[in-house]
XYZ file of C-alpha atoms in Angstrom:
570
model
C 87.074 61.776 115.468
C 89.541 60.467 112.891
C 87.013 57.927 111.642
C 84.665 60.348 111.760
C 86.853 63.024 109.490
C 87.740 60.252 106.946
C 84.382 59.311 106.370
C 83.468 62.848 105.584
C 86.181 63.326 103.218
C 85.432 59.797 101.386
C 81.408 61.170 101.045
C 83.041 64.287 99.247
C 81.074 66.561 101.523
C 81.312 70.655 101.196
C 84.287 72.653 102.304
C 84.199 76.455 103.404
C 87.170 78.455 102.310
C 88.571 81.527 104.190
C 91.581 83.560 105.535
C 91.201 83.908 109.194
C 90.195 87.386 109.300
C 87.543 86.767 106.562
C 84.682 86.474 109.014
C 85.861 88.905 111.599
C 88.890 89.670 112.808
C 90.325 86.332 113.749
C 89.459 82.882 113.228
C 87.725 81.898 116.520
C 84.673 84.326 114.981
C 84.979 81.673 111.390
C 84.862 78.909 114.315
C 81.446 80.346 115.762
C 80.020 80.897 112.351
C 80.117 77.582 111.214
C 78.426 76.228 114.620
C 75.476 78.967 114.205
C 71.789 78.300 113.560
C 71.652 77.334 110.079
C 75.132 77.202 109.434
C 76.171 74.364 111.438
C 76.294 70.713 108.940
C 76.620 72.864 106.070
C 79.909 72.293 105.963
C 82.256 69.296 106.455
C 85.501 71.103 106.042
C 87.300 74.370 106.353
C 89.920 75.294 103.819
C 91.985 78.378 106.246
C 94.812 79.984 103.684
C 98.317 80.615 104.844
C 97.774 83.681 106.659
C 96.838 81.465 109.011
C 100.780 80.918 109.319
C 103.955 83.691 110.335
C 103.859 85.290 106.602
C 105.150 88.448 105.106
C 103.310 88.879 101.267
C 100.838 87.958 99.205
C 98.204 87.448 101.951
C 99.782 84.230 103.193
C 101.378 82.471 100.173
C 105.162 83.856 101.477
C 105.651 81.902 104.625
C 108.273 82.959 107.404
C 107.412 79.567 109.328
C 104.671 77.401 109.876
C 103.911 78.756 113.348
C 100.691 79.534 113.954
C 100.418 83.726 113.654
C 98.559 84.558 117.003
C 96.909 87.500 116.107
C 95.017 86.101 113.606
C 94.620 82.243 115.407
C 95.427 79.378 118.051
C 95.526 75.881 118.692
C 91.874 76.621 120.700
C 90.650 77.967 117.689
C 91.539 74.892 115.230
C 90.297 72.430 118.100
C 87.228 73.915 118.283
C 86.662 73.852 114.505
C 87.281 69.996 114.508
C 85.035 69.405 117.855
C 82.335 70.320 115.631
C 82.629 67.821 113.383
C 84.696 70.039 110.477
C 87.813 68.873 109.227
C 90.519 70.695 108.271
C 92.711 71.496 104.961
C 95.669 73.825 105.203
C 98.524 75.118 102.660
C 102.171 73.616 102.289
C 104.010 76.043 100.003
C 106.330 73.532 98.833
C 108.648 75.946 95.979
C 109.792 78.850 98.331
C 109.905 80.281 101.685
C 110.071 83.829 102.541
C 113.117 85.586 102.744
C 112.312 86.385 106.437
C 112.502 82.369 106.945
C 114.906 81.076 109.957
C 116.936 79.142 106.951
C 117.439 82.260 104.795
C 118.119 84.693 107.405
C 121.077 82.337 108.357
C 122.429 82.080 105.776
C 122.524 85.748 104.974
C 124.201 86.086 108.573
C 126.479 83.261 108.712
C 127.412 83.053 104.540
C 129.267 79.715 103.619
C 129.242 79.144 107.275
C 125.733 78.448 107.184
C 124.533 74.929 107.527
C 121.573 76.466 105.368
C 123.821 77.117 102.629
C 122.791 75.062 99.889
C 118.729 75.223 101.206
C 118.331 77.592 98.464
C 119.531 77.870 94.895
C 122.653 79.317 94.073
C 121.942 80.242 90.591
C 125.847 79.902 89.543
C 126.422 76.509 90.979
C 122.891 75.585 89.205
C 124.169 76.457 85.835
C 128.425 76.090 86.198
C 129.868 74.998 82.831
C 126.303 76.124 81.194
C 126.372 79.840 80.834
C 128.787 82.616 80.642
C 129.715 84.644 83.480
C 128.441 88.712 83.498
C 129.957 91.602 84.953
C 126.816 91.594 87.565
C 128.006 88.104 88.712
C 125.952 85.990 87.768
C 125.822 83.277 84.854
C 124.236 84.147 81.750
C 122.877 80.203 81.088
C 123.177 79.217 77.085
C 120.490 80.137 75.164
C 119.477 77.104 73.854
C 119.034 75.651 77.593
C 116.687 78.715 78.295
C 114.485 78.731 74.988
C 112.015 76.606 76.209
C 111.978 77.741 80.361
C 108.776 79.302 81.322
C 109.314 82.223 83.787
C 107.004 83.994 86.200
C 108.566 87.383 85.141
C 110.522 89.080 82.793
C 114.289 88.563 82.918
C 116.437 85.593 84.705
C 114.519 84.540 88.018
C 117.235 86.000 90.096
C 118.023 87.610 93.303
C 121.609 88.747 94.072
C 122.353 88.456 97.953
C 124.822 89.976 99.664
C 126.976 87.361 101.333
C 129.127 88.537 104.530
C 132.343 89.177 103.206
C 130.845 91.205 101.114
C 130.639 89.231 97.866
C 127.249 89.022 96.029
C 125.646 85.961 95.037
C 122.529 85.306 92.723
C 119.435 82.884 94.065
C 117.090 81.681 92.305
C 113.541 83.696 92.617
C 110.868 82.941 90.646
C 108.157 84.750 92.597
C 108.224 88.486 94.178
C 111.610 90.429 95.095
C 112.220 93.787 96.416
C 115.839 95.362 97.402
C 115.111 98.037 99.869
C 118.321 100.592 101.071
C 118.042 102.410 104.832
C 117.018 105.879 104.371
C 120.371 107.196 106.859
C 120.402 110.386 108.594
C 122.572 113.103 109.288
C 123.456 111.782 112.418
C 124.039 107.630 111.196
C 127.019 109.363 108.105
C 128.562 110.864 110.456
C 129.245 107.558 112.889
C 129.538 106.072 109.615
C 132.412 108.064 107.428
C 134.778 110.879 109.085
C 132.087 114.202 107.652
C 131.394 117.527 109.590
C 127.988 117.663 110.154
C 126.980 120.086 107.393
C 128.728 117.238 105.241
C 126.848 114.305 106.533
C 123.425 116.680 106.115
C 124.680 116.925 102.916
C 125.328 112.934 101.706
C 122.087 112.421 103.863
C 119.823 114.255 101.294
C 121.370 113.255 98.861
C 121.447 109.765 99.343
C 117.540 109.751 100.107
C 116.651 111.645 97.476
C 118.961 109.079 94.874
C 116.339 106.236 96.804
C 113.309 107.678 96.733
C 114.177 108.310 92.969
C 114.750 104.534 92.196
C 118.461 104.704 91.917
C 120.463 101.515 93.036
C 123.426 102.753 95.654
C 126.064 102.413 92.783
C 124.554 104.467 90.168
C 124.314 107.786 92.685
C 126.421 110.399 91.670
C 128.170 110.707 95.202
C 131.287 112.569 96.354
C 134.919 111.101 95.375
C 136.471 110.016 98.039
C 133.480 108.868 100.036
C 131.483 106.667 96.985
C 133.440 102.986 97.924
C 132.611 103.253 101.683
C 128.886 105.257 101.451
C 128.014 102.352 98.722
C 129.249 99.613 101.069
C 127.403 100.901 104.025
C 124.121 101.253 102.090
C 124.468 97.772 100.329
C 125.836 95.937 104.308
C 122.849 97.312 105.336
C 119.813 96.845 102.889
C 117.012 94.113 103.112
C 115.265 91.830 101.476
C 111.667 91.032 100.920
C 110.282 88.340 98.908
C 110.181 84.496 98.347
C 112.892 82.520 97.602
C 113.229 79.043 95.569
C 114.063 75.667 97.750
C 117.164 73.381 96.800
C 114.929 70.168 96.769
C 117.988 68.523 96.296
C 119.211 69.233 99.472
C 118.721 66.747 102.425
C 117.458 69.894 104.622
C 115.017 70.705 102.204
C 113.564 67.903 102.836
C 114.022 67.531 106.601
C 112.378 70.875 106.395
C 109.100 69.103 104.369
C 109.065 66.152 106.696
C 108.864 68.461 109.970
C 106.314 70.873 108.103
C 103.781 68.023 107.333
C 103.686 66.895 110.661
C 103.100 69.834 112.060
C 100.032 70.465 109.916
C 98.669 67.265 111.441
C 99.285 68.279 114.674
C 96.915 71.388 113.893
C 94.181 69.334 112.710
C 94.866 69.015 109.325
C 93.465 65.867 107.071
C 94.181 67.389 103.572
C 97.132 69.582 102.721
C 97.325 71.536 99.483
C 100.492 71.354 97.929
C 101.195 75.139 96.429
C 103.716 76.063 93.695
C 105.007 72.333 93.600
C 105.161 72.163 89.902
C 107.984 74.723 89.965
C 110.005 72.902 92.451
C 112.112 70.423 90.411
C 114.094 72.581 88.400
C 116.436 70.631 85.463
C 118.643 73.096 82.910
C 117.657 73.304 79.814
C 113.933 71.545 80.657
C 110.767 73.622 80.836
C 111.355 74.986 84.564
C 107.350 74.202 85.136
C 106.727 70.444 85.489
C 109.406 68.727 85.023
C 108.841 64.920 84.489
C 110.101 62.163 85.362
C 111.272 64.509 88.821
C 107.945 65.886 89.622
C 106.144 62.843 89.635
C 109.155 61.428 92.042
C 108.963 64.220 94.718
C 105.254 63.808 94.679
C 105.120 60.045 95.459
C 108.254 61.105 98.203
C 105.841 63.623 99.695
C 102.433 61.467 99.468
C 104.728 58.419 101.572
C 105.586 61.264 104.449
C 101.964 62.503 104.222
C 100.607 58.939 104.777
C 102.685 58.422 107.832
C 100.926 61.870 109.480
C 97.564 60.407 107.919
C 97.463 63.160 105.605
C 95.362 63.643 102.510
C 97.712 65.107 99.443
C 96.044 68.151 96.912
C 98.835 69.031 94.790
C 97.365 72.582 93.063
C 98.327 72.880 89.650
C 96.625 75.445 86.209
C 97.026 73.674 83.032
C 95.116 73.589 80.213
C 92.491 70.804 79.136
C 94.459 69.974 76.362
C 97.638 69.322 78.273
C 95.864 66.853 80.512
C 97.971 67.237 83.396
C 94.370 67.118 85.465
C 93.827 63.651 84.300
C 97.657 62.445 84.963
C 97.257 63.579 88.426
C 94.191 61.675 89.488
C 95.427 58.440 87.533
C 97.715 58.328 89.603
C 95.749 58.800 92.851
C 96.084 61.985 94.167
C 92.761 64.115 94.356
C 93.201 67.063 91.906
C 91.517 70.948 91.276
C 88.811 70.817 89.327
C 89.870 74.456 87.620
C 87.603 73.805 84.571
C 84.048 74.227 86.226
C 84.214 78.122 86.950
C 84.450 78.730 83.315
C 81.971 76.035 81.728
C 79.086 77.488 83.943
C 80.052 81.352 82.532
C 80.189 79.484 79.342
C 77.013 77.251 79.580
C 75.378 80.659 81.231
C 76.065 82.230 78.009
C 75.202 79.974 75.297
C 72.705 78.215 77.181
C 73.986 74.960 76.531
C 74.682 72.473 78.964
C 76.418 70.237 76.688
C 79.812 71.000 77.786
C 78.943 70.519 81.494
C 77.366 67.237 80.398
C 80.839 65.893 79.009
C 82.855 66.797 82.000
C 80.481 65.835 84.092
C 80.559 62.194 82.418
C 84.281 62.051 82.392
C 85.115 62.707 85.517
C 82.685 59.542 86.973
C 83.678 57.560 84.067
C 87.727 57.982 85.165
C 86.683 57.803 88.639
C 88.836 61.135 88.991
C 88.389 62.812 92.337
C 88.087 66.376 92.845
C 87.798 69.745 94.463
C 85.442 71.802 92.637
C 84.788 75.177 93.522
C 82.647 78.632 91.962
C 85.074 81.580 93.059
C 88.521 81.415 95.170
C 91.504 83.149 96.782
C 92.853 83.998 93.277
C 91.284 84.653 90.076
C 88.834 82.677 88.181
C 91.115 80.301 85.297
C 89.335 80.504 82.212
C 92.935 79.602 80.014
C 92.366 75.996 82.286
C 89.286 75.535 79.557
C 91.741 75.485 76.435
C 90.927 72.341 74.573
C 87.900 71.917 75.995
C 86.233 75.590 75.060
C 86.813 77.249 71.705
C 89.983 80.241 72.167
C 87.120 82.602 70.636
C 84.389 81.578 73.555
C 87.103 82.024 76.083
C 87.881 85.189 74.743
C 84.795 86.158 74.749
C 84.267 84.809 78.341
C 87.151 86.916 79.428
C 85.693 90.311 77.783
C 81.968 89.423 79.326
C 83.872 88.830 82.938
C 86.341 92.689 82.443
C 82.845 94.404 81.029
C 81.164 93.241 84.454
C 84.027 94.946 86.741
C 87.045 92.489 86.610
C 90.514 92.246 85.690
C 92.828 90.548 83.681
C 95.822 88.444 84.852
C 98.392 87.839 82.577
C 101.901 87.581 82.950
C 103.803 90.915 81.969
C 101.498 91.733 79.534
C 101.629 89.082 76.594
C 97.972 88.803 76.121
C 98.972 84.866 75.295
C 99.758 84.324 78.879
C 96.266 85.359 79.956
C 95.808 83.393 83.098
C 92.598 84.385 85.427
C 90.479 86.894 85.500
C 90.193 88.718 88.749
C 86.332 89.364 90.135
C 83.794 88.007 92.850
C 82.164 84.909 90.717
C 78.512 86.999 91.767
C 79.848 89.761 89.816
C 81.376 88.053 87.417
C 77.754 86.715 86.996
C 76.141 90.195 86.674
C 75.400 90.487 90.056
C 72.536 87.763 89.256
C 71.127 86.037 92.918
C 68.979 83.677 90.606
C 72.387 82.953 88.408
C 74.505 82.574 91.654
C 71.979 80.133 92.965
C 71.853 77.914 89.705
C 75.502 77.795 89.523
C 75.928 76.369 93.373
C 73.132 73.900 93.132
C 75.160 72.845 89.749
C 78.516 72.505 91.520
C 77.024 70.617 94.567
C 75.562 68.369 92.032
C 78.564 67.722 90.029
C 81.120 64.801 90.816
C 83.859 65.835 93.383
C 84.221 67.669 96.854
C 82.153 70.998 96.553
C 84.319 74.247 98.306
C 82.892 77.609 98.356
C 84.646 80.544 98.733
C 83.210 82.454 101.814
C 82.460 85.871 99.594
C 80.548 83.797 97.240
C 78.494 82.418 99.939
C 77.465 86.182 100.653
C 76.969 86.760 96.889
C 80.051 89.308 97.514
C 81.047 91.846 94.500
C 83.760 93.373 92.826
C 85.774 95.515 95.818
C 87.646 97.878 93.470
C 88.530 100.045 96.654
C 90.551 97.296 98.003
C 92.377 97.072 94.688
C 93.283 100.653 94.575
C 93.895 100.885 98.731
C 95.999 97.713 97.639
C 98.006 99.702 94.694
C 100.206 98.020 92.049
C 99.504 94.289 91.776
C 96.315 94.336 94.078
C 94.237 93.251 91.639
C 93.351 89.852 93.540
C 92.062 92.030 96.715
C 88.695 92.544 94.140
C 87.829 89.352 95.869
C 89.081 89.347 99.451
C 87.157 91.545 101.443
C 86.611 91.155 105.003
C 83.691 90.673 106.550
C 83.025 92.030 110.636
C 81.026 90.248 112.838
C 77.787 92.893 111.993
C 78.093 92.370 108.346
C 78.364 88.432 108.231
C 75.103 88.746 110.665
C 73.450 90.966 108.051
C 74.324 88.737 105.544
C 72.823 85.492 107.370
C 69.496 87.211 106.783
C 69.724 87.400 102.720
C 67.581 85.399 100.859
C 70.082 84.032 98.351
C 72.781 83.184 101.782
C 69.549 81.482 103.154
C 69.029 79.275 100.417
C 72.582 78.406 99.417
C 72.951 76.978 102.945
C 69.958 75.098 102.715
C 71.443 73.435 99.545
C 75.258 72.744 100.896
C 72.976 71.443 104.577
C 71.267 69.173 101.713
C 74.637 68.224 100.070
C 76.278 67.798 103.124
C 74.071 65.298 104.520
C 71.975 63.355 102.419
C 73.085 59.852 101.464
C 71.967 60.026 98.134
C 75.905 61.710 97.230
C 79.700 60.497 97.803
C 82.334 59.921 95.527
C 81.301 55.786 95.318
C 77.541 57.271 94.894
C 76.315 56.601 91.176
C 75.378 59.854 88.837
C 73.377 59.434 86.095
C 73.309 62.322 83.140
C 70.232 63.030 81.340
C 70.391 65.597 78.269
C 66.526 65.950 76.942
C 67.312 69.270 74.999
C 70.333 71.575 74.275
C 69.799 73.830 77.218
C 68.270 71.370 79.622
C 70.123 68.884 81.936
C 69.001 66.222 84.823
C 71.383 64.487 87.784
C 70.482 61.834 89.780
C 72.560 60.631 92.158
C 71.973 57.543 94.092
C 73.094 55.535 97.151
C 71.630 53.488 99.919
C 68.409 53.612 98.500
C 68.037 57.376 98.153
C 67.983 59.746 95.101
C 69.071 63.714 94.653
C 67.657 65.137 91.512
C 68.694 68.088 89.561
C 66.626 69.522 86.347
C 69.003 72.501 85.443
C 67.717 74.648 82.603
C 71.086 76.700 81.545
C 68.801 78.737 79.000
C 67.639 81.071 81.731
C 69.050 79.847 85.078
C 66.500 77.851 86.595
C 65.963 74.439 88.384
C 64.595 72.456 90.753
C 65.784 69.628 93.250
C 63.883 66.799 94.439
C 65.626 64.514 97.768
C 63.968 61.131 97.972
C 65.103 58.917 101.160
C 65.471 55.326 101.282
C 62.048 55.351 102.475
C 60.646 56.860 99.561
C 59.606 60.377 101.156
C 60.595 63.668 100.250
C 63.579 64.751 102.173
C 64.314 67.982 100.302
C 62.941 69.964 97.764
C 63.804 73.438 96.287
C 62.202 75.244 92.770
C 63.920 78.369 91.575
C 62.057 79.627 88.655
């Protein structure tokens, strides 16, 4: 079977990508799916997101532990998957855990007592002797070591936890954080401070009412007297949620990495996708998002402990064309995102020019530079990625064309410079087009990397703006999540444009013509019009792609010379 997986993986064959409620309501219906009538050989890997893990937020990507979460999946379920000749890639969130992890619940409990102490990042002992201390408590870092830091959110990346003793300590948080304060009754004041009962009803609604308002414990107006001890018991007793940032300088950390990877190869896994691992080496006064020489020296760390589990390394990273952090990546080995290909077939789509496709196309079998390429995903679609390589103007444009359709706009609290993805289905995002949807996957499957399709794209899925408002503030990603039963994946099976989309991932899946050693050759006859052959073993895949008005036509010649596949969409 191992053979077997590694061989897939080298031909670059196409991946399905889920949660493990997408196609029903756990992953042993995702398992059945792919072994189905006309389903099964389509695919040669499964891409299951965290959720598949004990998580708390942002469907998956805040994990508790790496267990697997059995309401949603087991062991049976992953086995079966790989029996059927599907390999697997999973997530390793490498920059935070959740604040429900084992390590930070400890040290919450057990303070500087806890041999998970220095797992996380104290923010004061980060930046001692490099800041000025604030009445809050925490270190105010120089400015000129914070000029050039790039941060998630507005404000220092901070999250002050309540130690114990009682003291209050900040930790570095660069992702989500939320305080939340018990809503006491009557009856909990009253075991609490020495009140009558008409007192304690008193401070009760009070209190609540203060919450529900917004107010932090210490700026309620409360009785004197009562305000030192009330504010204490509020602030012993409130919780945390969100994700906190890892101290990979800290030998646990990394005791903590080794155990994780090899207990995603005892689930199956071949490739593991290395999330949020650009903001992991953090250096003061550096750019907080990258940092180099350190990056590049935890990734080779990680890629040596990966080998020894015979894993497959994916580190996920957006930056722009013009930084060429892509091209760094797969220089030096490691199989990297292809994040530009989403946008140049909007783009191409709407100039009708290929020419852009052409050149990426060309560089990416001239460097040898292997990829995942993909139509829609999990998150948004990047169109920023495309700086350098798109004019701003056309990606501007490409951003109001994808918003006009039904989407939404990422950006990072609300400086229209930090526009990051757009948030849509990629069939919406294509004006609900079958005959667009179509072009663009035969396109992908016929560009140079490992092809994975997001499993609402497969089902030509649009824009869920009910999930997004059942979702409420920040749900904008849910546009592009929606779950599909059991009836509704069946119904979908019987579409025209599902039909033919598995026939060509069945065709890219299997014929010998493609593979990351196969060789692509790039004809441009006009502006609009584009050919690929690829060949191998004495067969030939041809694509004539007409981005002018979405149509093509593919032609499969085996090594005997007959026609093994053929499809026209005019």
């Amino acid at each position: 079977m191992q053979h077997d997986e590694q061989k897939q993986l080298s031909l670059g064959g196409a991946m399905l990508n889920l949660y493990p409620d997408s196609l029903g309501e756990t992953l042993s219906q995702a398992a059945a799916f792919l072994t189905q009538d006309g389903v099964k050989g389509a695919f040669s890997a499964l891409y299951v997101l965290p959720s598949l893990f004990h998580t708390d937020l942002d469907r998956g990507f805040s994990v508790i532990d790496y267990g697997i979460e059995e309401t949603l999946a087991s062991r049976t379920d992953l086995d079966a998957i790989r029996a059927g000749g599907v390999s697997l890639k999973l997530d390793f969130v490498l920059n935070h855990a959740s604040v429900q992890s084992p390590q930070f619940q400890d040290m919450i409990a057990r303070g500087d007592n806890s041999v998970y102490r220095d797992f996380f990042i104290d923010w004061n002992a980060f930046w001692q002797g490099k800041g000025e201390l604030t009445r809050e408590g925490y270190l105010q870092p120089d400015p000129e070591l914070i000029a050039d830091m790039f941060f998630r959110k507005p404000g220092l990346p901070i999250l002050m936890v309540r130690f114990p003793d009682g003291t209050e300590r900040p930790y570095w948080n660069t992702f989500y954080q939320e305080v939340r304060y018990p809503r006491l009754s009557a009856a909990d004041w009253a075991n609490i401070l020495p009140l009558s009962q008409r007192e304690a009803e008193s401070l009760a609604h009070l209190v609540n009412a203060a919450l529900d308002a917004g107010k932090k414990p210490a700026g309620i107006d409360l009785p004197e007297g009562i305000s030192v001890a009330a504010i204490d018991a509020l602030e012993s007793r409130r919780t945390y949620l969100g994700q906190m940032d890892l101290n990979v300088k800290e030998p646990l950390v990394w005791a903590f990495y080794q155990e994780t990877l090899k207990k995603l190869a005892s689930y199956g896994a071949k490739i593991v996708r290395l999330d949020a691992f650009a903001y992991a080496s953090k250096i003061a006064g550096r750019r907080n998002f990258f940092n180099e020489p350190e990056t590049w020296d935890m990734l080779e760390r990680l890629r040596g402990m990966a080998a020894q589990e015979g894993l497959m390394l994916l580190p996920e990273i957006h930056a722009t064309y013009a930084e060429q952090t892509y091209a760094e990546i797969a220089r030096r080995g490691y199989m990297t995102y292809d994040f530009f290909l989403p946008g140049l077939l909007l783009d191409a789509l709407e100039t009708g020019s290929g020419a852009l496709i052409a050149r990426w196309a060309k560089e990416l079998k001239k460097n040898d530079f292997r990829v995942v390429n993909m139509l829609g995903c999990h998150d948004g679609i990047p169109l920023l990625d495309l700086r350098g390589l798109v004019p701003d103007e056309r990606i501007e444009q490409l951003i109001e064309t994808v918003v006009a359709r039904g989407g939404y706009v990422k950006n990072l609290y609300g400086q229209k410079n930090a526009y990051y993805q757009v948030n849509a289905t990629y069939f919406s995002a294509l004006g609900e087009s079958e005959q667009r949807l179509l072009f663009c996957r035969a396109v992908q499957l016929f560009m140079p990397g490992m092809p994975q399709v997001w499993y609402l794209d497969l089902f030509a899925g649009k824009n869920d703006h009910e999930a997004v408002l059942r979702a409420g503030a920040g749900g904008h990603k849910e546009i592009n999540r929606t779950n599909f039963s059991s009836e509704r994946v069946e119904e979908a099976l019987r579409m025209d444009v599902v039909q033919q989309q598995l026939n060509l991932l069945s065709f890219r899946n299997t014929f010998s013509a493609f593979g990351f050693d196969a060789k692509l050759t790039l004809t441009k006859e006009s502006e609009s019009t584009l050919t690929f052959t690829w060949e191998k073993d004495g067969c030939k895949a041809t694509l004539d792609a007409d981005f002018s008005n979405a149509t093509f036509s593919i032609v499969g010649i085996d090594a005997q010379g007959s026609t093994a596949f053929s499809m026209r969409i005019d």
